[in-house]
Coordinates of C-alpha atoms in Angstrom, one line a residue:
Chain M
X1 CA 13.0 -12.6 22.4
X2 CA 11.5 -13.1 18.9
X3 CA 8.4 -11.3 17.8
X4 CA 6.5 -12.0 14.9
X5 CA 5.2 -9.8 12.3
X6 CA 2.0 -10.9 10.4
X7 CA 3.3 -10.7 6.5
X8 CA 0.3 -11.5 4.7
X9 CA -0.2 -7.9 2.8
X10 CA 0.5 -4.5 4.7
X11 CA 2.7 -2.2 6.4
X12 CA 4.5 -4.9 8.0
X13 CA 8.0 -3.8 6.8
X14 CA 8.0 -0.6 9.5
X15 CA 7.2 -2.8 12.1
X16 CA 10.0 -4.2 11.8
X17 CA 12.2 -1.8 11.7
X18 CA 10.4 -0.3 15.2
X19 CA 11.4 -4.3 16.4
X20 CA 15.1 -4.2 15.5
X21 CA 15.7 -0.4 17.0
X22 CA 14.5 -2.1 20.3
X23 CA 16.9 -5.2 19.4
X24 CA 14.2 -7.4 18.7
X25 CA 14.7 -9.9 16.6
X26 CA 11.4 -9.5 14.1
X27 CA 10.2 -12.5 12.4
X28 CA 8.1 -12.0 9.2
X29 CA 4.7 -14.7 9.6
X30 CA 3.4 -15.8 6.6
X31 CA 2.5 -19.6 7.7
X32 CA 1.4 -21.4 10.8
X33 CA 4.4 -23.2 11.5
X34 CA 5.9 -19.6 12.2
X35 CA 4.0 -19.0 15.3
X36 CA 5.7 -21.6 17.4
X37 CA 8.7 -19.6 17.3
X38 CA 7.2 -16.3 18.1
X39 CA 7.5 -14.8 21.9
X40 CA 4.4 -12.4 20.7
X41 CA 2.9 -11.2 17.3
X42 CA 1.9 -7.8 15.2
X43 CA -0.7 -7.6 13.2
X44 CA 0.1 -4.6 10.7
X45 CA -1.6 -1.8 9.4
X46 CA -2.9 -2.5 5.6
X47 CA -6.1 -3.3 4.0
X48 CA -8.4 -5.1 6.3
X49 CA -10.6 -6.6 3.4
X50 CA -7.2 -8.1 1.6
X51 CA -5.3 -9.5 4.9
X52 CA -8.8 -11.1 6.1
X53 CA -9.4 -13.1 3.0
X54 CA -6.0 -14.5 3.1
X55 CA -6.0 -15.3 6.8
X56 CA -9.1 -17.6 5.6
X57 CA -8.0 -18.9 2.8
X58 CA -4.3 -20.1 4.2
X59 CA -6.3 -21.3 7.1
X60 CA -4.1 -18.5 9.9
X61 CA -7.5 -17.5 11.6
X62 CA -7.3 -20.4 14.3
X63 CA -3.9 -20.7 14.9
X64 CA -3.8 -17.1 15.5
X65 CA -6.7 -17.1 18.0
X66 CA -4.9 -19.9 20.0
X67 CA -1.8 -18.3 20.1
X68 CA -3.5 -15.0 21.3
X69 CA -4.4 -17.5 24.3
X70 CA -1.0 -17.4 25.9
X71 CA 0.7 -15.1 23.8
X72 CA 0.6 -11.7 23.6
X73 CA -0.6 -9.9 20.2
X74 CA -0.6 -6.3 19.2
X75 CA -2.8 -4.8 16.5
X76 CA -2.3 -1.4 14.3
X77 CA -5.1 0.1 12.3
X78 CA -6.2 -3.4 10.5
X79 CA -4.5 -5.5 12.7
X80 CA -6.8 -3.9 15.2
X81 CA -10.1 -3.9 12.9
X82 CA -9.2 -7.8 12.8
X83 CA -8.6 -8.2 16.6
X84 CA -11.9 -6.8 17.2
X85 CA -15.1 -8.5 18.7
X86 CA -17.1 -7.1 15.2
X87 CA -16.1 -4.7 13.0
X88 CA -19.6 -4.6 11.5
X89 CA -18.7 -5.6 8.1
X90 CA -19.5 -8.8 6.1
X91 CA -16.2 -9.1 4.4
X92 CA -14.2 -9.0 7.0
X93 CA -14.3 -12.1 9.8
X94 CA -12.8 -11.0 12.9
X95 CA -10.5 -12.5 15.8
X96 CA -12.3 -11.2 19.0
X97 CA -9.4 -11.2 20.7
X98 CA -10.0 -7.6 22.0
X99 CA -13.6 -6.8 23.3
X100 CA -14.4 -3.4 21.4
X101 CA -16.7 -2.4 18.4
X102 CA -14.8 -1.3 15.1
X103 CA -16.1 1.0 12.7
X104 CA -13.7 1.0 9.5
X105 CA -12.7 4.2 8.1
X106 CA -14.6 5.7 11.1
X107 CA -12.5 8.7 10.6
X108 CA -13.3 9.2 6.7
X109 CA -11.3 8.7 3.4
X110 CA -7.1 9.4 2.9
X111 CA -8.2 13.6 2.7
X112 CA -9.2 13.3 6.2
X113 CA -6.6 11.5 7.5
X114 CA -4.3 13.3 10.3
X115 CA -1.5 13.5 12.7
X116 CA -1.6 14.6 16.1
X117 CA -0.3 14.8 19.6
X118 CA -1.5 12.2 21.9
X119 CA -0.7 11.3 25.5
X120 CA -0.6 7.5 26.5
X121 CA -1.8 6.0 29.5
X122 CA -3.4 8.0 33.2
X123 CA 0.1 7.7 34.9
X124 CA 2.9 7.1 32.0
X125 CA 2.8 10.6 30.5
X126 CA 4.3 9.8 27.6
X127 CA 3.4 11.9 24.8
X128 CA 3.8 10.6 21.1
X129 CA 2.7 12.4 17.8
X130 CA 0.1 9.6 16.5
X131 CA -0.4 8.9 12.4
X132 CA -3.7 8.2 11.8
X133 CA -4.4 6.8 8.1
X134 CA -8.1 6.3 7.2
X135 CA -8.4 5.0 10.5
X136 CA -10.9 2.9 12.9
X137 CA -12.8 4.1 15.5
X138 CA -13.7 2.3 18.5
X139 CA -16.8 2.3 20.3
X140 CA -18.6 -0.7 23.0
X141 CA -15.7 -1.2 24.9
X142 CA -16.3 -4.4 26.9
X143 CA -15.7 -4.3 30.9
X144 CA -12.1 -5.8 30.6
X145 CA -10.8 -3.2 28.2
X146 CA -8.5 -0.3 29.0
X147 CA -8.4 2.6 27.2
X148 CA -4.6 4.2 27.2
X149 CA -5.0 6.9 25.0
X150 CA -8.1 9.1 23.6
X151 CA -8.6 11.9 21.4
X152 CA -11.5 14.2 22.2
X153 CA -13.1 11.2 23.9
X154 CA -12.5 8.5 21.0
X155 CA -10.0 6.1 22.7
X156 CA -7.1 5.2 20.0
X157 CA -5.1 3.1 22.0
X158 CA -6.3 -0.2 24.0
X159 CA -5.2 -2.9 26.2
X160 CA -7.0 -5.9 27.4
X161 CA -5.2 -8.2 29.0
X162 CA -1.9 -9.5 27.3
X163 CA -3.2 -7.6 23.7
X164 CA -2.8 -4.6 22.3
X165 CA -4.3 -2.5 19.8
X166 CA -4.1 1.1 18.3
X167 CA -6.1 2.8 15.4
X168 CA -3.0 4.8 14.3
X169 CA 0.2 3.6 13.5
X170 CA 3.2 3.6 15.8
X171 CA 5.4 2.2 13.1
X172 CA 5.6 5.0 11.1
X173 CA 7.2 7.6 13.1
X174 CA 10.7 7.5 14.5
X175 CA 9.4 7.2 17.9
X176 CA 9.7 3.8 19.7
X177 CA 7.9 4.4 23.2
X178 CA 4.8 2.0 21.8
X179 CA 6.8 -1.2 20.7
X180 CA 8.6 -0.4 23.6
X181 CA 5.4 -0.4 25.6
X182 CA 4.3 -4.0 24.1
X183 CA 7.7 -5.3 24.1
X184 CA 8.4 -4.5 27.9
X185 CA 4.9 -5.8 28.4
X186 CA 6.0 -9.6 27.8
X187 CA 9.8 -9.1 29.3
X188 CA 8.2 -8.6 32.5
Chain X
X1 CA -3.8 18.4 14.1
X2 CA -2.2 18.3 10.8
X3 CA -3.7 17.1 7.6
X4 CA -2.0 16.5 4.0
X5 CA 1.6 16.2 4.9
X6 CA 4.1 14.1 2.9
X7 CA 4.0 11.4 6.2
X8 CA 0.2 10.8 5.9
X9 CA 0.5 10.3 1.8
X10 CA 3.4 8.0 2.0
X11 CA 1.8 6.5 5.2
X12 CA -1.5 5.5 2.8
X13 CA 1.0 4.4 0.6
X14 CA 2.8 2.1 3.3
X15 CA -0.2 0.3 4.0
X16 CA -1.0 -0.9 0.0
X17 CA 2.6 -2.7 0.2
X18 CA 2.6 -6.3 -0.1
X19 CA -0.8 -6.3 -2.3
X20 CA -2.3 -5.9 -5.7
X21 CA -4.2 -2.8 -7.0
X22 CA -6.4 -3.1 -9.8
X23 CA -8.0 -0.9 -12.6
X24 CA -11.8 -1.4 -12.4
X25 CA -14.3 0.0 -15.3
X26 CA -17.7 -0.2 -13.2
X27 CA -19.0 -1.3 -9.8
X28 CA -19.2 -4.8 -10.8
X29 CA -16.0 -5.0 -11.1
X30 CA -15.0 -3.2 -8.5
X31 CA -16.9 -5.4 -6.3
X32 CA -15.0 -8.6 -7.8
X33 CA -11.6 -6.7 -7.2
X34 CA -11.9 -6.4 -3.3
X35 CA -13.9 -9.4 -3.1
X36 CA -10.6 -11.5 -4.7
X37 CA -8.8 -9.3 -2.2
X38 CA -7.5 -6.2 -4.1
X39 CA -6.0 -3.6 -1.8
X40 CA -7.3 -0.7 -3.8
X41 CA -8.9 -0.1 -7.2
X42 CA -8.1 2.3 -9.9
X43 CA -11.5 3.4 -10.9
X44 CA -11.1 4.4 -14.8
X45 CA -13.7 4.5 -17.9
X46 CA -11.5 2.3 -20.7
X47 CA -8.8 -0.6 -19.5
X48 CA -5.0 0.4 -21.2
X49 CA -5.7 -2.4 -23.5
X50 CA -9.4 -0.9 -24.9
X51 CA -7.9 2.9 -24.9
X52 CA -4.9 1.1 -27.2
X53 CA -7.4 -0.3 -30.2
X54 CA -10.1 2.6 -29.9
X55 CA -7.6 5.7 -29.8
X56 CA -8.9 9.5 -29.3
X57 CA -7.8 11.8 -26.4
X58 CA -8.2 9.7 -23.3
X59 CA -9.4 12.4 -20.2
X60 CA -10.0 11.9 -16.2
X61 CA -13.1 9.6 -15.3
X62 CA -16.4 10.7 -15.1
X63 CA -16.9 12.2 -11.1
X64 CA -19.9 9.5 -11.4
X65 CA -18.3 6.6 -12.7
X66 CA -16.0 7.4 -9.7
X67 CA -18.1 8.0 -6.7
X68 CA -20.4 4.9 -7.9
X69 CA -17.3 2.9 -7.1
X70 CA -16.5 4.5 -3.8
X71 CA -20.1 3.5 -3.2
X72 CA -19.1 -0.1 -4.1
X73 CA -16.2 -0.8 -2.0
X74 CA -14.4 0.2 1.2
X75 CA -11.0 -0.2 0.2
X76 CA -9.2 3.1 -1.5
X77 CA -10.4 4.3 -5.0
X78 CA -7.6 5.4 -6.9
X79 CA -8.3 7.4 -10.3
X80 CA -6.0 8.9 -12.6
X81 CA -5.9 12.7 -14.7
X82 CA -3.7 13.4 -17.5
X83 CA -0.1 14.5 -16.9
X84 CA -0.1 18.0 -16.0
X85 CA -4.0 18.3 -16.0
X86 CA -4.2 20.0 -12.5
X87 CA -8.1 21.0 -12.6
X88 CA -8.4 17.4 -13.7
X89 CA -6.5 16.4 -10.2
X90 CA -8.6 19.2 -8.3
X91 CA -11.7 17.9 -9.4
X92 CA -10.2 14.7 -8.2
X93 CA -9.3 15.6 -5.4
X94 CA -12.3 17.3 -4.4
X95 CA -14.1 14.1 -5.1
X96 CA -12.0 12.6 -1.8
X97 CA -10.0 9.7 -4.3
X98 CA -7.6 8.5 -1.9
X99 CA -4.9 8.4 -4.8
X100 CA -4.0 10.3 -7.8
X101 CA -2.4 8.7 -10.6
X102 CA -1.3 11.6 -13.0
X103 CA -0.5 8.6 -15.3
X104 CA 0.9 8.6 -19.8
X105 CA -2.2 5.9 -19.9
X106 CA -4.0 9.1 -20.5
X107 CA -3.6 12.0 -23.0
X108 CA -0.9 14.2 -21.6
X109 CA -2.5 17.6 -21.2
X110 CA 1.3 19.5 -20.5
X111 CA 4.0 18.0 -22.7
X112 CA 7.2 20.2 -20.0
X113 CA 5.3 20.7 -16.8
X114 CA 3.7 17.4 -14.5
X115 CA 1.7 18.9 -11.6
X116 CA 3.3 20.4 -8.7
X117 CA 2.1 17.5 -6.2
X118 CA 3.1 19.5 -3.2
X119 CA -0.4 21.5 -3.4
X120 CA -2.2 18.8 -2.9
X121 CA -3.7 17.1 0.3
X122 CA -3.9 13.9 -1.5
X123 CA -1.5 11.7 -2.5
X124 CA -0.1 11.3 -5.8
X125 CA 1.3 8.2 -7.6
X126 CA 3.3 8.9 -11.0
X127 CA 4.9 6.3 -13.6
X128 CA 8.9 6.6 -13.9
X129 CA 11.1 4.2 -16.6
X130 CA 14.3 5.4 -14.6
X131 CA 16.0 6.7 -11.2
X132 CA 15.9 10.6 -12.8
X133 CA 12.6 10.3 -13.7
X134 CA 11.1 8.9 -10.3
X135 CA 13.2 11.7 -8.5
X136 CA 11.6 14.3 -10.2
X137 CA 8.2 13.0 -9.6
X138 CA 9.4 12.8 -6.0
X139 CA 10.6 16.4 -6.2
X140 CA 7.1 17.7 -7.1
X141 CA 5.3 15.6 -4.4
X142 CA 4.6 12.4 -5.6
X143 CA 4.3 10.2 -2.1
X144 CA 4.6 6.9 -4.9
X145 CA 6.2 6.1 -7.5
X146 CA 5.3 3.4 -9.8
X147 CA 6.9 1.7 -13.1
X148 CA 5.6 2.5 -15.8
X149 CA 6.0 -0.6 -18.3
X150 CA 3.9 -0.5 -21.3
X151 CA 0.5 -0.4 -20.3
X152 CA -2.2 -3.0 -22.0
X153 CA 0.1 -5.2 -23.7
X154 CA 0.2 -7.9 -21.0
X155 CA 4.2 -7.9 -21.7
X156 CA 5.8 -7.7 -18.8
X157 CA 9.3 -6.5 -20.8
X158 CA 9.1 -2.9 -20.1
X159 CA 8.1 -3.0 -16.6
X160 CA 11.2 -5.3 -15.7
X161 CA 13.4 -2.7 -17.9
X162 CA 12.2 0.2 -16.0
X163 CA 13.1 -1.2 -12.2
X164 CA 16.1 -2.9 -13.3
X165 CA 17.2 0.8 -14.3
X166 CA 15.7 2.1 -11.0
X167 CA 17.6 -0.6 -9.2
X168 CA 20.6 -0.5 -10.8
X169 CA 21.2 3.6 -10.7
X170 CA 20.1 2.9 -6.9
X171 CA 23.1 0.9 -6.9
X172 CA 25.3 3.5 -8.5
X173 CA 24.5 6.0 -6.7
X174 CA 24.8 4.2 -3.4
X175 CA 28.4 3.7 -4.6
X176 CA 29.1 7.1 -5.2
X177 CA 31.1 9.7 -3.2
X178 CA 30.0 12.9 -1.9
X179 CA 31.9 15.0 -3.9
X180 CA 30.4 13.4 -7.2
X181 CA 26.6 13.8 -6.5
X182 CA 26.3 16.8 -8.2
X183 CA 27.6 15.1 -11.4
X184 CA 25.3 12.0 -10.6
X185 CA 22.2 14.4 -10.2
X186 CA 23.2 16.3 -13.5
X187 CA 23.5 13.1 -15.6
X188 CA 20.4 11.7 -14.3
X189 CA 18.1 15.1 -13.8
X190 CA 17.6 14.2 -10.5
X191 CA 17.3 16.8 -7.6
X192 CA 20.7 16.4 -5.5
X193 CA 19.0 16.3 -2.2
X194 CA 16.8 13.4 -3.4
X195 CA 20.1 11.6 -4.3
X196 CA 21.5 11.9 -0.9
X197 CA 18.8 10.2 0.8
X198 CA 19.3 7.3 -2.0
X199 CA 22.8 6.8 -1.5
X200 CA 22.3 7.0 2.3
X201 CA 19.3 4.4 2.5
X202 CA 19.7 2.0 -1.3
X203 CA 16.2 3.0 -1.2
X204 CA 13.5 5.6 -2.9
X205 CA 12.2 8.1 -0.3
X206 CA 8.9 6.6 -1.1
X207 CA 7.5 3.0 -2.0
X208 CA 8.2 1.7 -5.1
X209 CA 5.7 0.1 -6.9
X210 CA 5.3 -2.0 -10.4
X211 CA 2.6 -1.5 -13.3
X212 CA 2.6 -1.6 -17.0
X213 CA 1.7 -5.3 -19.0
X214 CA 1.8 -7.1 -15.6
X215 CA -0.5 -9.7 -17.0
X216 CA 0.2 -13.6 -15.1
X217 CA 1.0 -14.8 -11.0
X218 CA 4.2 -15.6 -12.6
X219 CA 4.3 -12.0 -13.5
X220 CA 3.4 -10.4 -10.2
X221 CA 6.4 -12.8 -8.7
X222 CA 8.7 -11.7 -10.8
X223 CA 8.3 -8.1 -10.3
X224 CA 8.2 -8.6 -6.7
X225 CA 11.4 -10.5 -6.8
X226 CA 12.6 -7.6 -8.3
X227 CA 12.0 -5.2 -6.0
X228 CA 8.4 -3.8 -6.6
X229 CA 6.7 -3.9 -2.8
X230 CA 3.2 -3.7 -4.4
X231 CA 1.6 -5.2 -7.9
X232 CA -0.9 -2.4 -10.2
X233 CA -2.8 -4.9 -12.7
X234 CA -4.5 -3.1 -15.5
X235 CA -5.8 -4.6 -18.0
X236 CA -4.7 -8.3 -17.2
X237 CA -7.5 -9.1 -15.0
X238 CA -10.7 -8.2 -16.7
X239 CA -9.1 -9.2 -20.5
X240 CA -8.4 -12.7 -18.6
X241 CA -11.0 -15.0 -19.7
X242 CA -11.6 -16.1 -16.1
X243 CA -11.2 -12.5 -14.4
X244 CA -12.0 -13.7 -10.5
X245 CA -10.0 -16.7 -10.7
X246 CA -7.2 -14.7 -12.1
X247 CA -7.8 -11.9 -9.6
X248 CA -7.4 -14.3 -7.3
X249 CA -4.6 -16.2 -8.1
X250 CA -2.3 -12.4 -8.4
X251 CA -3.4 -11.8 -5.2
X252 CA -1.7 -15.2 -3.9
X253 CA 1.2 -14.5 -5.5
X254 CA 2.2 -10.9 -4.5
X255 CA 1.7 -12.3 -1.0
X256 CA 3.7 -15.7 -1.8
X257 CA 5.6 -14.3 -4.1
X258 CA 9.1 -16.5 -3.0
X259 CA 6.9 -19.7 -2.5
X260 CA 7.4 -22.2 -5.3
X261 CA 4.2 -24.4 -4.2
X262 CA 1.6 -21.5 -3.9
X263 CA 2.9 -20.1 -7.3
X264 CA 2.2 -23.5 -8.9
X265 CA -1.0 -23.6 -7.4
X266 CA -1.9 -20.1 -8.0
X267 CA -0.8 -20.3 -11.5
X268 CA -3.0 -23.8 -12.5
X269 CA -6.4 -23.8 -13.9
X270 CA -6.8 -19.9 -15.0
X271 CA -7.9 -20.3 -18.6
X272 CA -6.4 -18.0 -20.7
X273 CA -4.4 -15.0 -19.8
X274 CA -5.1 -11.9 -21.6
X275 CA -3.3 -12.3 -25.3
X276 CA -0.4 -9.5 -25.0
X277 CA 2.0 -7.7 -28.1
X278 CA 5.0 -7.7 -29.0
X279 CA 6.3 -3.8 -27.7
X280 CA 8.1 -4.2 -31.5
X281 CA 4.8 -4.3 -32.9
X282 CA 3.8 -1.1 -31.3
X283 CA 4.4 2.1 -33.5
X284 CA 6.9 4.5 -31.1
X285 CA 4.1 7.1 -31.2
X286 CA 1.8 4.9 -29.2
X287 CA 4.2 3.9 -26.9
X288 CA 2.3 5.4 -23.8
X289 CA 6.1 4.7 -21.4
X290 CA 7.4 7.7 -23.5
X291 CA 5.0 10.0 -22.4
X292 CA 6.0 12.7 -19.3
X293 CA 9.9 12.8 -18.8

């Protein structure tokens, strides 16, 4: 299996380090041809604004949307913001690949940003300790949308169909149970 | 729930990698800096290169001049205090910039102590010119560590000095045995536990970024071929003559920084850079790299 990790600007480096403690082979995207050789993609954390503008100018916006037609794609923190139906922002254009609302920096600026305990998914009862970095929030979930993990009520971890998407960011901890959630995902 | 831990300032500092960070004077440029695609801005009152020619004690930002910026844009204001200035960093701080700089472009305040880091629930970036020097930095709490070139020359000599030395003591040190550590961490001033984790990983324990006369694409390529994982443009944007283009074209070429084509193409039609000096022709007193140790 190769996976592909979206290179443009970000955190994209952890990733895939997560990738190769599951054995995965990562595969760092910077251009279209790229995709054809990907089994399923991360978008990384980063700065939504910066990764947006070059996903537009290098033309990756509709390549990525098709792939995200057969192939599955899993969004951290920006990659999320920029999988989103709208993230209410001019400047940045978004995928809608997953049917939720995005409010940027929902959370506040770096002083406010946390870690925390969080449990994934109604019968899987993992528990993680989630980094959230100026993060996201998410709000209008669309029908098809599952929520895997909350805090306080604010789900933090998604799944709609073959995508997935988190507001904090799996790829900085030591713990593997989400990549191994995604990559386990497209074994099956 | 915890808050201000040395994972959540590195983690900030994770997500800047790959991209450019750029020192912006007022909201308009500001706006230009994350409209060409900037992944933060430094928010200061005088460019390296104007605090060069005009002189005088050079002091934190105004807390306006700062929070008409985070106004502006919603990527992370950086802003920088003086070296060892730690009301300056509380004020800073309590202002919610999402990185300190405690940077030698400004007037050191302390010419022994640099701030202990470690009481702070933001993040600091400081400049280092050598593996000793970044350890230490790291050893009070930086979460980033930056070169420090010489700031506002748009010469790019001193900046490729300082993480050649980084990289190469990396190097030595990941060569070393056990037993002569100690040795290692008293010829470099360098905390002993820091210099285990270096010789276990090759790496910092935090990302490693480049600044200081970083003034062209080419420039930007270069220190990313080097091993910087992020680009901080001073004065080399705004003293281009065509700042967005040249915004623009860094940008490209942090992000392509191995790609022959896009460097050509990033690097035609920019009008001029900004001029640059000769580091010879700068007297040693005004060398800001020498400030801090």
């Amino acid at each position: 299996m190769q996976i592909g990790v979206l290179a443009i600007q970000g955190g994209f480096s952890k990733h895939e380090n997560s990738l190769r403690k599951l054995n995965v082979n990562p595969i760092e995207v910077k251009y279209e041809y790229q995709l054809n050789n990907c089994d399923g993609l991360i978008i990384p954390g980063g700065e939504s604004t910066t990764i947006s503008k070059l996903l537009n100018k290098y033309y990756l916006i509709n390549p990525i949307k098709e792939f995200a037609k057969t192939k599955p794609i899993f969004g951290t923190c920006a990659g999320l913001i920029l999988m989103s139906r709208n993230s209410n922002d001019s400047r940045v254009e978004n995928l809608n690949i997953i049917d939720v609302e995005i409010n940027r920096n929902g959370w506040g600026r770096q002083i406010s940003s946390f870690s925390q305990m969080i449990k994934i998914g109604q019968n899987l009862n993992y528990e993680i300790e989630a980094i959230f970095i100026r993060a996201p929030k998410i709000f209008n979930i669309g029908e098809k949308v599952e929520v895997l993990a909350e805090i306080n009520g604010e789900p933090v971890f998604v799944k709609q169909g073959i995508h997935f998407g988190a507001t904090f960011h799996p790829e900085l901890t030591e713990d593997i149970t989400i990549h191994k959630l995604f990559i386990e995902s497209i074994a099956v | 729930m915890k808050k201000g831990t040395l994972e959540l300032k590195i983690g900030l500092a994770e997500m800047l990698k790959g991209g450019v960070i750029m020192d912006v004077t007022n909201q308009e440029q500001a706006k230009i800096a994350e409209d060409s695609g900037a992944v933060a801005v430094m928010a200061l009152e005088r460019i390296p290169a104007d605090i060069r020619v005009e002189g005088g004690v050079s002091r934190m930002s105004a807390p306006e001049l700062i929070q008409s910026i985070q106004n502006t844009v919603s990527i992370p204001v950086m802003a920088k205090c003086r070296i060892g200035h730690f009301a300056e960093a509380q004020i800073l701080e309590s202002l919610e910039v999402d990185f300190i700089d405690e940077s030698e472009v400004l007037t050191p305040a302390d010419e022994e102590n640099h701030i202990n880091k470690l009481d702070f629930k933001v993040p600091f970036v400081c400049g280092a010119t050598n593996l000793g020097e970044a350890l230490r930095r790291i050893g009070e709490g930086a979460a980033l560590i930056r070169t420090k070139g010489e700031p506002g020359t748009g010469n790019v000599v001193e900046a490729v000095r300082h993480m050649r030395t980084i990289t190469d003591q990396m190097s030595w040190v990941k060569s070393l045995r056990n037993e002569q550590l100690m040795s290692a961490g008293k010829e470099l001033g360098a905390p002993v536990s820091l210099l285990k984790i270096v010789k276990e990983t090759g790496k910092l324990p935090v990302p490693n970024f480049s600044a200081g006369g970083i003034a062209t694409p080419a420039d930007a390529s270069l220190m990313m071929q080097l091993g910087a994982e992020t680009i901080f443009v001073g004065s080399g944007i705004f003293k281009a003559e065509d700042p967005i283009r040249m915004a623009k074209a860094i940008v490209d070429s942090v992000t392509f920084f191995k790609d022959g084509k896009k460097l050509v193409q990033a690097s035609t039609g920019l009008s001029e850079a900004m001029k640059g000096m000769e580091i010879s022709s700068i007297p040693d007193d005004q060398r800001l790299a020498e400030r801090g140790w």
